[in-house]
Coordinates of C-alpha atoms in Angstrom, one line a residue:
X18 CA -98.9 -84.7 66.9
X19 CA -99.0 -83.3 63.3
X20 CA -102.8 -83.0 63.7
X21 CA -103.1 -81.5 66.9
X22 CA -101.0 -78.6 65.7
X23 CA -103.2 -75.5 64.9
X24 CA -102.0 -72.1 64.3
X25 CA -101.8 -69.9 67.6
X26 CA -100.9 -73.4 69.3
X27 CA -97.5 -73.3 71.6
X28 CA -94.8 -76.0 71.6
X29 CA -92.3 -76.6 74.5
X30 CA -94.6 -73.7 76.5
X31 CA -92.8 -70.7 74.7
X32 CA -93.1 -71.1 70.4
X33 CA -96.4 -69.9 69.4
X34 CA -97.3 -71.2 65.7
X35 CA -98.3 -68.4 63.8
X36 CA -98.6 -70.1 60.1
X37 CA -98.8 -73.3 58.4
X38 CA -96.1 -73.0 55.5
X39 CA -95.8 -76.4 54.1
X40 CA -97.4 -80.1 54.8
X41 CA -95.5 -83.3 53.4
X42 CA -96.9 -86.7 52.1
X43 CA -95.4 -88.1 54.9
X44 CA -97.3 -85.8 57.3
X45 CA -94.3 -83.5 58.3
X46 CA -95.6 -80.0 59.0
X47 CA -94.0 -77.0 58.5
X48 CA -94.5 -73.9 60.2
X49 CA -93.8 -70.3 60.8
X50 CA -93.9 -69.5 64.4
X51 CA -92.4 -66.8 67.0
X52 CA -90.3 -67.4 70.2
X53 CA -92.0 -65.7 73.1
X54 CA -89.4 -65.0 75.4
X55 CA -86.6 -64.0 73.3
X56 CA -89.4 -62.3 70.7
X57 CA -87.7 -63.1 67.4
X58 CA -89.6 -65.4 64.4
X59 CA -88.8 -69.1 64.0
X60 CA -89.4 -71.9 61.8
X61 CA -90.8 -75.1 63.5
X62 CA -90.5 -78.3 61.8
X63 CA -92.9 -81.1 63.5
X64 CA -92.5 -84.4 62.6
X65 CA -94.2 -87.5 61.8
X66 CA -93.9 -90.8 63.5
X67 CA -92.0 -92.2 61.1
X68 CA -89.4 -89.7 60.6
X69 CA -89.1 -89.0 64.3
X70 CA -85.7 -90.3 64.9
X71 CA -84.3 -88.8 61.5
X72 CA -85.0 -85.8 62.7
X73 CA -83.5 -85.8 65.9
X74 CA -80.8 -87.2 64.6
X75 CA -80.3 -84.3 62.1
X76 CA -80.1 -82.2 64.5
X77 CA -77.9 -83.1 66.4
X78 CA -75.5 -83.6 63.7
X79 CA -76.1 -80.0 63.0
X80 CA -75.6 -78.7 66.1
X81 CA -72.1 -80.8 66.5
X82 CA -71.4 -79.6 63.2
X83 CA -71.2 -83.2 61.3
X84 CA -73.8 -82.4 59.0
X85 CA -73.3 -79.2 57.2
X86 CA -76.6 -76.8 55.9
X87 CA -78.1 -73.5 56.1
X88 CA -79.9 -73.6 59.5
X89 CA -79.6 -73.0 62.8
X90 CA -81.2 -75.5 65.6
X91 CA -82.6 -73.1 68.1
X92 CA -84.1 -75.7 69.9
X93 CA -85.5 -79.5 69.8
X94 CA -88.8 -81.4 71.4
X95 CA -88.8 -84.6 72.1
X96 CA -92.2 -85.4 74.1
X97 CA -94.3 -88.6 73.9
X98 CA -96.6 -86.6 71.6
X99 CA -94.3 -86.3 68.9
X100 CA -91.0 -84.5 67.9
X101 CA -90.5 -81.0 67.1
X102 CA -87.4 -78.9 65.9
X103 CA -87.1 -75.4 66.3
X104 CA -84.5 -73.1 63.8
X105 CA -84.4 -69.8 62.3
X106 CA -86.7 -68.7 60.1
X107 CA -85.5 -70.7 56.5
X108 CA -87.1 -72.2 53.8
X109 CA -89.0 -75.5 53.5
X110 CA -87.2 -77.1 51.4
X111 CA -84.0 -76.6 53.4
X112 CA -86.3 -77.5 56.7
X113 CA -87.3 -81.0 54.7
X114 CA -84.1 -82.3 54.1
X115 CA -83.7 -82.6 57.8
X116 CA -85.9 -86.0 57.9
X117 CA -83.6 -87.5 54.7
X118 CA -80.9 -89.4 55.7
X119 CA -77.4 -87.9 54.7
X120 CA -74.9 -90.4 53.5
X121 CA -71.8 -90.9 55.5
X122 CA -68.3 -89.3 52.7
X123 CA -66.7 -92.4 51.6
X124 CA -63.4 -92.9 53.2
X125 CA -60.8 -91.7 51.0
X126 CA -58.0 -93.9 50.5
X127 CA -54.1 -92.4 49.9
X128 CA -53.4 -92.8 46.3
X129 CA -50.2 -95.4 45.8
X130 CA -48.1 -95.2 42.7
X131 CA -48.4 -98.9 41.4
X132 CA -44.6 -100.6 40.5
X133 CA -43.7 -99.2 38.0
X134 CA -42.9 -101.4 34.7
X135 CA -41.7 -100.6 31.3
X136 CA -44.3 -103.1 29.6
X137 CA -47.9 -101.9 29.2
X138 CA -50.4 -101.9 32.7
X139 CA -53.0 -104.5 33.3
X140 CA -55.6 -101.6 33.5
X141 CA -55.9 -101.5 29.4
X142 CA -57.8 -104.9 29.7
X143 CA -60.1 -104.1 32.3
X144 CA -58.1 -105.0 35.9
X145 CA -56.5 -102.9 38.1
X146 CA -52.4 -102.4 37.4
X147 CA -50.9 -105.1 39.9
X148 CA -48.8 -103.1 42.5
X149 CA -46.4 -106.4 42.6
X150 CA -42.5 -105.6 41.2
X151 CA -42.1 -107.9 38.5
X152 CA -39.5 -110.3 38.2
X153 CA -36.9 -111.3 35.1
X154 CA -34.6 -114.2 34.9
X155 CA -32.0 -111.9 34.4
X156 CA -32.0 -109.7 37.6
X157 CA -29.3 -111.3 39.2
X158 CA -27.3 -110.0 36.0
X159 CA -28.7 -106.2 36.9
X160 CA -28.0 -107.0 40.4
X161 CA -24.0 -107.2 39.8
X162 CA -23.5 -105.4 36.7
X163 CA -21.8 -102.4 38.7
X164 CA -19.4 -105.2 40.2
X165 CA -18.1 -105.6 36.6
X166 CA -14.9 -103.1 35.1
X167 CA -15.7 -100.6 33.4
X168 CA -14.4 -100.0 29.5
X169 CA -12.3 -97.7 29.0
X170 CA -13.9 -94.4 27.4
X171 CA -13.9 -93.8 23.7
X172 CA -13.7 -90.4 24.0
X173 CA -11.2 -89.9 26.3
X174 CA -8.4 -87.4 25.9
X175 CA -10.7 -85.0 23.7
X176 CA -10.1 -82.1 25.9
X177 CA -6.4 -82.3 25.3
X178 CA -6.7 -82.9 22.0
X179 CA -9.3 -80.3 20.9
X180 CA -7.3 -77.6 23.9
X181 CA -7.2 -73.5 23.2
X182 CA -3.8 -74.4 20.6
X183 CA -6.5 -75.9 18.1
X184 CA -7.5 -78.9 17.1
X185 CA -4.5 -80.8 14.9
X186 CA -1.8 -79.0 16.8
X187 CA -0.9 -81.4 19.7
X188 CA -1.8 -85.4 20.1
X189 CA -0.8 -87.3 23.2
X190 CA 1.8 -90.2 22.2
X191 CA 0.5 -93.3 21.6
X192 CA 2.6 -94.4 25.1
X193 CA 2.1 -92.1 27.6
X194 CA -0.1 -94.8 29.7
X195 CA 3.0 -96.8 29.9
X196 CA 5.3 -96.5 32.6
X197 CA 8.6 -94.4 32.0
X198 CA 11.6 -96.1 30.7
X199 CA 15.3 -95.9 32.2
X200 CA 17.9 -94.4 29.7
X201 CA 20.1 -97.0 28.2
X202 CA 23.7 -96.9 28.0
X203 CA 25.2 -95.9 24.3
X204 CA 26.3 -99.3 23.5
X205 CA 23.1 -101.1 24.8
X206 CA 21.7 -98.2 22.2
X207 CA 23.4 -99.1 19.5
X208 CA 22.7 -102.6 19.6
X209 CA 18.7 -102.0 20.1
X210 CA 18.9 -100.4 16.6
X211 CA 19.9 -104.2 14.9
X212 CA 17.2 -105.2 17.4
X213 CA 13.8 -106.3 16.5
X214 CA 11.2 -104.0 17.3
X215 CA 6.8 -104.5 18.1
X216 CA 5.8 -101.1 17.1
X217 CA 7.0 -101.4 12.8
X218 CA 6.0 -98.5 10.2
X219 CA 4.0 -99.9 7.5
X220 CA 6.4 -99.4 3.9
X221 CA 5.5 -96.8 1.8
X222 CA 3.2 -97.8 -0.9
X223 CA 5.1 -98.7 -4.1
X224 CA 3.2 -96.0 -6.7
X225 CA 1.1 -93.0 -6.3
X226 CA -2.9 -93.4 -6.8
X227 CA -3.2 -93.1 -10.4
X228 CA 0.1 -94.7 -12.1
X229 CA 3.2 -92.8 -9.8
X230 CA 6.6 -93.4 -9.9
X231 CA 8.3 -95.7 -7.0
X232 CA 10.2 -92.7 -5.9
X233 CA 8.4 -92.6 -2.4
X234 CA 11.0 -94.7 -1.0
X235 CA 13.6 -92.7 -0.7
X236 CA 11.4 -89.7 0.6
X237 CA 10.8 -88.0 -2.8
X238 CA 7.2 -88.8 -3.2
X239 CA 4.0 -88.0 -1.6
X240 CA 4.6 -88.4 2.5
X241 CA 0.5 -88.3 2.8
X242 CA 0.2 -91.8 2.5
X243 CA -0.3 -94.4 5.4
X244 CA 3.4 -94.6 7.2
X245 CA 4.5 -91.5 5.3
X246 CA 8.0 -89.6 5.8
X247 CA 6.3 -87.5 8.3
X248 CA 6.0 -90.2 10.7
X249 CA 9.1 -91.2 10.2
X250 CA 10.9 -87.8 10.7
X251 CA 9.2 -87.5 13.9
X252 CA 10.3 -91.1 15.3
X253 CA 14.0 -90.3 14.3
X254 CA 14.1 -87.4 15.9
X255 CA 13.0 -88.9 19.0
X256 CA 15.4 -91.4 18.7
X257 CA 18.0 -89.5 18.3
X258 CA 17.1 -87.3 21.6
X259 CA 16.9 -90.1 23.5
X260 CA 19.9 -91.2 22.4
X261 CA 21.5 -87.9 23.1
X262 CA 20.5 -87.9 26.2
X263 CA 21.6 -91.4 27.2
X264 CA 25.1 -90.7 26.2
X265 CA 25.0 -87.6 28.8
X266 CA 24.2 -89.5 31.4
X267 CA 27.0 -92.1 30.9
X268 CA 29.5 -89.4 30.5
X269 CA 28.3 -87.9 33.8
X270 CA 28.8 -91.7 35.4
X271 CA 25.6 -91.4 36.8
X272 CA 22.2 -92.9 35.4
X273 CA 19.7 -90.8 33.7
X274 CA 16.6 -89.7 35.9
X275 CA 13.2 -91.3 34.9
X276 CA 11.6 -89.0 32.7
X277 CA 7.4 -88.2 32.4
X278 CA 5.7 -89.4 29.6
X279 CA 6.8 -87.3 26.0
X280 CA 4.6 -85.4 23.7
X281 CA 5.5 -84.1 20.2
X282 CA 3.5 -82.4 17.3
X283 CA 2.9 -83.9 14.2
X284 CA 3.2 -80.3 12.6
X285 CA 6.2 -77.9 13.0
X286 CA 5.9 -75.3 14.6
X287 CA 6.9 -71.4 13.7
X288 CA 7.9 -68.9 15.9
X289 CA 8.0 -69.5 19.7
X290 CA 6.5 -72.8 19.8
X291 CA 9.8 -73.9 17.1
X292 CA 12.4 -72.9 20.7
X293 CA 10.1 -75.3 23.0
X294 CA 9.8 -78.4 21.5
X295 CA 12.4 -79.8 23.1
X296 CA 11.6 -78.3 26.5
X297 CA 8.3 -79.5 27.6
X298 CA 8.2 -77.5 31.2
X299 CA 9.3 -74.3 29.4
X300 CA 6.4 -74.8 26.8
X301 CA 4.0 -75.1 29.8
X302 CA 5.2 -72.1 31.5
X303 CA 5.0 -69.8 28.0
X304 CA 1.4 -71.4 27.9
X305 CA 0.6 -70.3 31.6
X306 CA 2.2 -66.6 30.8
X307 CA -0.2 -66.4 27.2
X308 CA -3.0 -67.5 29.8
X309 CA -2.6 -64.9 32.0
X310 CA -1.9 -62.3 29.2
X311 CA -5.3 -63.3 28.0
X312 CA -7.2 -63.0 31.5
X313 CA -5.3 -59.4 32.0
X314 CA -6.3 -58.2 28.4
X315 CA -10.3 -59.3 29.7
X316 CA -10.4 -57.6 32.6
X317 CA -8.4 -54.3 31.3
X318 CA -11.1 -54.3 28.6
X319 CA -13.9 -54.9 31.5
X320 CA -12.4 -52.5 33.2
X321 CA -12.7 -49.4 30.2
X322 CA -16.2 -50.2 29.5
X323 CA -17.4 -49.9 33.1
X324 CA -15.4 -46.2 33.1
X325 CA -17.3 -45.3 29.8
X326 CA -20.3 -45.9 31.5
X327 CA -19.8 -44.4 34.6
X328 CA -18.8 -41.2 32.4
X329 CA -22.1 -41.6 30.6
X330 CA -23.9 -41.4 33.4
X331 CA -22.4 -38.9 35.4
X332 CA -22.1 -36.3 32.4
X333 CA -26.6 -37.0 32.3
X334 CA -26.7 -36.4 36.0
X335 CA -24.7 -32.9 35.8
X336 CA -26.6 -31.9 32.8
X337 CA -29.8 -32.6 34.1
X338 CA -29.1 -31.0 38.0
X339 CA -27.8 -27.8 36.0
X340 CA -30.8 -27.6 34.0
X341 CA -33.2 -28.0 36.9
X342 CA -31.3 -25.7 39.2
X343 CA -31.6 -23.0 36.4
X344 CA -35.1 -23.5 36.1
X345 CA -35.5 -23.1 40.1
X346 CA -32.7 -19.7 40.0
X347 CA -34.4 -18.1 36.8
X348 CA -38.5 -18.7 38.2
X349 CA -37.9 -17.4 41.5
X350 CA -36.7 -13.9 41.4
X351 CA -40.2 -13.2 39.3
X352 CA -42.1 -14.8 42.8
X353 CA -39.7 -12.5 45.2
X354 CA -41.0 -9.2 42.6
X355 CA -44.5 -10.4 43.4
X356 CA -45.3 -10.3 47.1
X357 CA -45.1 -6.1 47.4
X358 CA -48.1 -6.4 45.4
X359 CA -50.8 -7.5 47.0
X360 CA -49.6 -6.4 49.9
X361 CA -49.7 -3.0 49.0
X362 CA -53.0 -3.0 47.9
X363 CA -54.4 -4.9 50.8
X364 CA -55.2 -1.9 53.2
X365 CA -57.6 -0.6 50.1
X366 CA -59.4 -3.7 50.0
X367 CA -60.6 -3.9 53.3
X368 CA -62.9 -1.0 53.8
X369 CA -64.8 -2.2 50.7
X370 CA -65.2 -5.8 52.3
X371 CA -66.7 -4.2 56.0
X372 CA -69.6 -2.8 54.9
X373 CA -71.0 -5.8 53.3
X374 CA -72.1 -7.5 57.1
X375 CA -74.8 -5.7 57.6
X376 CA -76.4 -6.5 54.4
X377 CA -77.3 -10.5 55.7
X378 CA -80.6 -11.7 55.9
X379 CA -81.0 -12.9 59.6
X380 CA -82.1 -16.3 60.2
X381 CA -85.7 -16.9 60.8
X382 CA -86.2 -18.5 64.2
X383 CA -87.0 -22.3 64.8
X384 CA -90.9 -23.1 65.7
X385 CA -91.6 -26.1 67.9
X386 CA -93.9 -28.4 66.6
X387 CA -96.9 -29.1 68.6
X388 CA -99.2 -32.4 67.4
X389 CA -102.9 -31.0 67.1
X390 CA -104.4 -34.7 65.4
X391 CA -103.9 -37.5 63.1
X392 CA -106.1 -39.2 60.4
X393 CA -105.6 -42.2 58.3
X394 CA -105.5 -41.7 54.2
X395 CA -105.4 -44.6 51.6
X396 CA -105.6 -43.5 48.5
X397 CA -106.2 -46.5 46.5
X398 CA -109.4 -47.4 49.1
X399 CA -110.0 -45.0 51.1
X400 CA -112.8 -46.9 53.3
X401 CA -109.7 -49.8 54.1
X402 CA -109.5 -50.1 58.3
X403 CA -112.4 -47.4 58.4
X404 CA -113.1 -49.0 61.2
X405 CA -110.2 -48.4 63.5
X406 CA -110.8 -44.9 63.2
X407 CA -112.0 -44.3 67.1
X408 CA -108.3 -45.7 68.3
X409 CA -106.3 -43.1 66.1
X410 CA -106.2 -40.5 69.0
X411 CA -104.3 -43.2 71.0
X412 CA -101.6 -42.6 68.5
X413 CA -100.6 -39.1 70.2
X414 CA -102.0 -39.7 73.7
X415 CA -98.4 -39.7 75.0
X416 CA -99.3 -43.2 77.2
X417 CA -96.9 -45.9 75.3
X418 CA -99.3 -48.6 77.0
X419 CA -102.3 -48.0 74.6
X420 CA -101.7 -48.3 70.7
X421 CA -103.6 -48.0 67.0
X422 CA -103.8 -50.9 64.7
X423 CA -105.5 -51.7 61.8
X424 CA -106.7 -55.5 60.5
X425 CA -104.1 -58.1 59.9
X426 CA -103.6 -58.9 55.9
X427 CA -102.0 -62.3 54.6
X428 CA -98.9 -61.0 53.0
X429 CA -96.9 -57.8 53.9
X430 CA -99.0 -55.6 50.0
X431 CA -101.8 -54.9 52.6
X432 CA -103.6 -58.5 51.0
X433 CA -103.7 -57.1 47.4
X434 CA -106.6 -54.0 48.6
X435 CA -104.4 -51.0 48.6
X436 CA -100.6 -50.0 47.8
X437 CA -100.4 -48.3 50.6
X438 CA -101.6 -46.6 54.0
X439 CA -100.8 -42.9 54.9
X440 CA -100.8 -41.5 59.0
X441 CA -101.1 -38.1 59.1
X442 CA -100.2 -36.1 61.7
X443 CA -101.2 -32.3 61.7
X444 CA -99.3 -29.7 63.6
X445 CA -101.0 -26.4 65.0
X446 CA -98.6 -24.5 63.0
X447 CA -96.0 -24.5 60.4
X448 CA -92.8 -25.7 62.5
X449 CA -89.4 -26.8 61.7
X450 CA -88.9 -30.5 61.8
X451 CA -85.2 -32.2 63.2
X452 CA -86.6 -35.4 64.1
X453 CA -89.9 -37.9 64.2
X454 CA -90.1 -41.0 66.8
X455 CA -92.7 -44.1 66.1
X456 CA -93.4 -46.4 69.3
X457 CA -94.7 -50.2 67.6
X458 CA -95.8 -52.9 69.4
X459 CA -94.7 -57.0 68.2
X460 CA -93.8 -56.2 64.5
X461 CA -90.8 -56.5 62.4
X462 CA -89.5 -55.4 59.0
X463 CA -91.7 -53.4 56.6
X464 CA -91.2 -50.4 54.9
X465 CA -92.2 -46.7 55.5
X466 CA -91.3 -43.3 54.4
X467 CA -91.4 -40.1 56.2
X468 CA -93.1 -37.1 54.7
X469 CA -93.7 -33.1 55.1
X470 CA -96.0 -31.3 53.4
X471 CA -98.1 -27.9 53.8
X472 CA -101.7 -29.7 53.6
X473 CA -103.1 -33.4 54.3
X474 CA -102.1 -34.7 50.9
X475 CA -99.5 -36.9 49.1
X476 CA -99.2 -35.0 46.4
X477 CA -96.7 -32.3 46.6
X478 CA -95.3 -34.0 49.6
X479 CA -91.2 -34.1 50.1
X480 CA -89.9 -37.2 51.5
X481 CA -86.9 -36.4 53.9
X482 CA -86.5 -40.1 55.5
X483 CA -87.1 -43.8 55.0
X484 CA -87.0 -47.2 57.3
X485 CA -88.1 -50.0 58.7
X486 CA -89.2 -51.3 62.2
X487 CA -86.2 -53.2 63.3
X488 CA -86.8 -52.7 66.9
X489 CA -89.7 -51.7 69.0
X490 CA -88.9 -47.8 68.8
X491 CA -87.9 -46.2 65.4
X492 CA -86.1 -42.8 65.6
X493 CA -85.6 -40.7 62.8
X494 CA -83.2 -37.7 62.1
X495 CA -84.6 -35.2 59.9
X496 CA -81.6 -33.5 57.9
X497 CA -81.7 -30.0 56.7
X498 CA -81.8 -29.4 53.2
X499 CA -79.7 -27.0 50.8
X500 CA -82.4 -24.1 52.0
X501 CA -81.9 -24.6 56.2
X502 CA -84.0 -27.5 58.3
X503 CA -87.1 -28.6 56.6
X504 CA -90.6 -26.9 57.9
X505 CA -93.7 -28.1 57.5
X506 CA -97.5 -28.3 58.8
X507 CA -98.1 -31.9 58.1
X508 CA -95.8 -34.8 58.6
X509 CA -97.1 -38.0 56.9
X510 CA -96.0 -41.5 57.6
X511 CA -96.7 -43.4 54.7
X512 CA -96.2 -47.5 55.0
X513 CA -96.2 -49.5 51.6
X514 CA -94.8 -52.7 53.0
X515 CA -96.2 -54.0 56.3
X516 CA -94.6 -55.6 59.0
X517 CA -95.2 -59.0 60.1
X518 CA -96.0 -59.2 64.1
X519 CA -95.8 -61.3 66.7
X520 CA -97.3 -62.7 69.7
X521 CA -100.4 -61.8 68.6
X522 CA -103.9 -64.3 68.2
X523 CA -105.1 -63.4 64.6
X524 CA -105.6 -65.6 61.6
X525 CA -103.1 -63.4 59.5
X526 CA -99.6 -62.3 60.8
X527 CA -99.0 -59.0 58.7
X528 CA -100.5 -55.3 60.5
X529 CA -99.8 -52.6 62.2
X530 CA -99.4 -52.0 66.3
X531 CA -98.7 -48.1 66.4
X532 CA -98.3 -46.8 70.1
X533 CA -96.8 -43.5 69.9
X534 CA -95.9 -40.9 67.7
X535 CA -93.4 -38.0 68.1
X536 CA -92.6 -35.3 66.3
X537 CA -89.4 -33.2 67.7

């Protein structure tokens, strides 16, 4: 089929080749062509017998979107001459990679975290990191280790120790975990002081550091040593409260009530802490009332700041109100002086403004332009289509069905002869212009500009619109300029770029297919 393809041959009985663009080695052809019934211009690639199949298949993926590119399928032959496809206009390249195969995307598999490990991945040497857990030998001991009790914290009781007293003030007694202890009758206590006891004070040492006397034993030496007098002071005096308060009991004939856990400080205390030692609930309620003293003092101090700057900002917002009210009261009395004014001398103002209507210029009045001929100027050569001279007249004949054109070129710069071609169409009279209408025939794009002009020339001419032929008529509004609606003898249409047509059997595509022109 490749070979049998010429240009103003049609495929599929309606797309007319109008130019070969490109042949491959494999003998795939592509073409520029035009659709005859819907009148637009298409690319056509035809394929060889080998790529056949590729082709078709590439297009359907195209049209069921699988396949992703730049082109629209329009159409596709499959006859037992060959196999054509049929898209809008694009390039040959793109139209070429229609017979190459397009790999399928490779499937793309979820990424899975591997088991994580704390020794070094497989991947370093070369393999992929085993997703397998790894096992130990001792698991089993990881496995039950929450079974197992706990050890007892080695920081526990910081927070009572380091509380809001300071740190060094209170400790918790080496025997508060135990459980309490039933007072003891006086005898049973004075027989548990012969008795043997767990908890013994180390002895004093026998001489100070550095050559001291052995007067530490009776309490006259240093009591910073390990086991000092301090210690001791403070375990008397809790024997003795116990003691004292055992011997109540008895005397009451009733046993003495279980009592909580004791704390005492190492360090006396001054003041009110010196009346609560011996009255541990009364110590926790002067604690809770300095606590709350605190929390009072806080917000009594929140409180004042947040007046303070409530006052702040209230004193700026009265100052600045009163100093823009001020500025309102003191400008407007000034504003209320001024109105008499002009108004008083309105009334002499107006006589001197009436007479000045009479002194316009009137407008001239708008001349219909009437079409009296057209000639054909190319300034570069001015013999170029010389030779479709005769038809010109059919330009302004007023019958659409009979038209002007010139030779066909190979590319839209009138083949490299000329820059550009001029219509001009002469009026009978200088006229004023609003609007000029061009009737083509089968041609799309180009460029032309629309001229007026007092005699058959480009020079001197002022161009008032531009386009392109975008459909088969082309009307263009002529705006008035800063001096009223443009006039004119001579209205030039001057094309640089042609268009490229359609349906037509020449051996070039690019020309010109001018039916009517109108000039309103």
């Amino acid at each position: 089929m490749p070979e049998a393809v010429d240009v103003g041959s049609v495929l599929g009985g309606r797309y007319k080749v109008t130019a070969y663009v490109l042949a491959s080695a494999e003998k795939d052809l592509v073409l520029d062509g035009v659709d005859q019934v819907l009148n637009r211009a298409v690319s056509i690639l035809v394929a060889s017998a080998d790529n056949a199949s590729q082709v078709a298949t590439s297009a359907r993926e195209l049209a069921t979107g699988d396949r992703n590119g730049n082109i629209q399928v329009l159409d596709l032959g499959i006859t037992d001459s060959g196999t054509y496809l049929v898209t809008n206009r694009a390039p040959a390249a793109d139209m070429l990679d229609l017979i190459v195969q397009q790999d399928a995307a490779a499937h793309e598999q979820p990424y899975i975290e591997p088991f994580f490990t704390d020794t070094l991945g497989s991947e370093i040497f070369g393999r992929p990191r085993s997703t397998e857990p790894e096992t130990y030998d001792d698991d089993d001991h990881y496995e039950d280790y929450d079974d197992r009790p706990r050890r007892p914290s080695r920081l526990s009781g910081l927070t009572q120790r380091f509380s809001r007293r300071g740190v060094g003030n209170q400790r918790e007694d080496d025997t508060s975990d135990l459980a309490p202890v039933a007072a003891e009758p006086v005898s049973a206590q004075a027989q548990a002081e012969h008795r043997p006891s767990s908890h013994r004070v180390p002895p004093p040492p026998v001489r100070r550091p550095g050559g001291a006397s052995p007067a530490t034993r009776d309490g006259s030496g240093d009591q910073d040593g390990p086991g000092g007098a301090a210690v001791a002071a403070g375990a008397a005096a809790l024997g003795a409260a116990s003691m004292a308060g055992a011997a109540s009991g008895t005397a009451a004939g009733t046993q003495a009530p279980a009592r909580a856990a004791s704390k005492f400080p190492l360090d006396a205390h001054s003041g009110d802490d010196a009346r609560t030692d011996g009255d541990p609930e009364a110590y926790d309620t002067e604690q809770a009332d300095r606590d709350e003293y605190d929390d009072s003092r806080s917000r009594n101090f929140t409180r004042i700041l947040v007046g303070l700057v409530l006052t702040v900002v209230l004193v700026v917002a009265v100052v600045l109100a009163a100093t823009h009210l001020g500025s309102v009261f003191s400008g407007g009395s000034p504003v209320a002086d001024a109105d008499p004014v002009p108004s008083a001398s309105a009334p002499a103002e107006a006589p001197t403004t009436a007479p000045a209507a009479p002194t316009a210029e009137p407008t001239p009045a708008a001349v219909a332009p009437v079409i009296a001929g057209i000639t054909r100027l190319v300034p570069d050569n001015p013999g170029l289509d010389a030779g479709n001279d005769g038809t010109l007249s059919l330009i302004i004949d007023g019958n659409p069905a009979t038209f002007w054109g010139n030779q066909v070129y190979a590319n839209d710069a009138f083949g490299g002869l000329a820059s550009n071609l001029a219509l001009v169409v002469e009026l009978e009279e200088e006229s004023t212009i609003t609007e000029v209408t061009i009737d083509q025939l089968n041609a799309a794009g180009g460029t032309f500009s629309v001229l007026v002009n007092d005699q058959p020339t480009l020079d001197g001419a002022e161009q008032v619109a531009q386009g392109g032929f975008t459909a088969p008529t082309a009307n263009l509004p002529i705006p008035a300029d800063a001096d009223g609606p443009v006039t004119g003898q001579y209205v030039i249409i001057n094309f640089t770029q042609l268009p490229r047509l359609s349906n037509i059997q020449a051996q070039f595509p690019f020309g010109l297919r001018i039916a009517e022109i109108e000039v309103n």
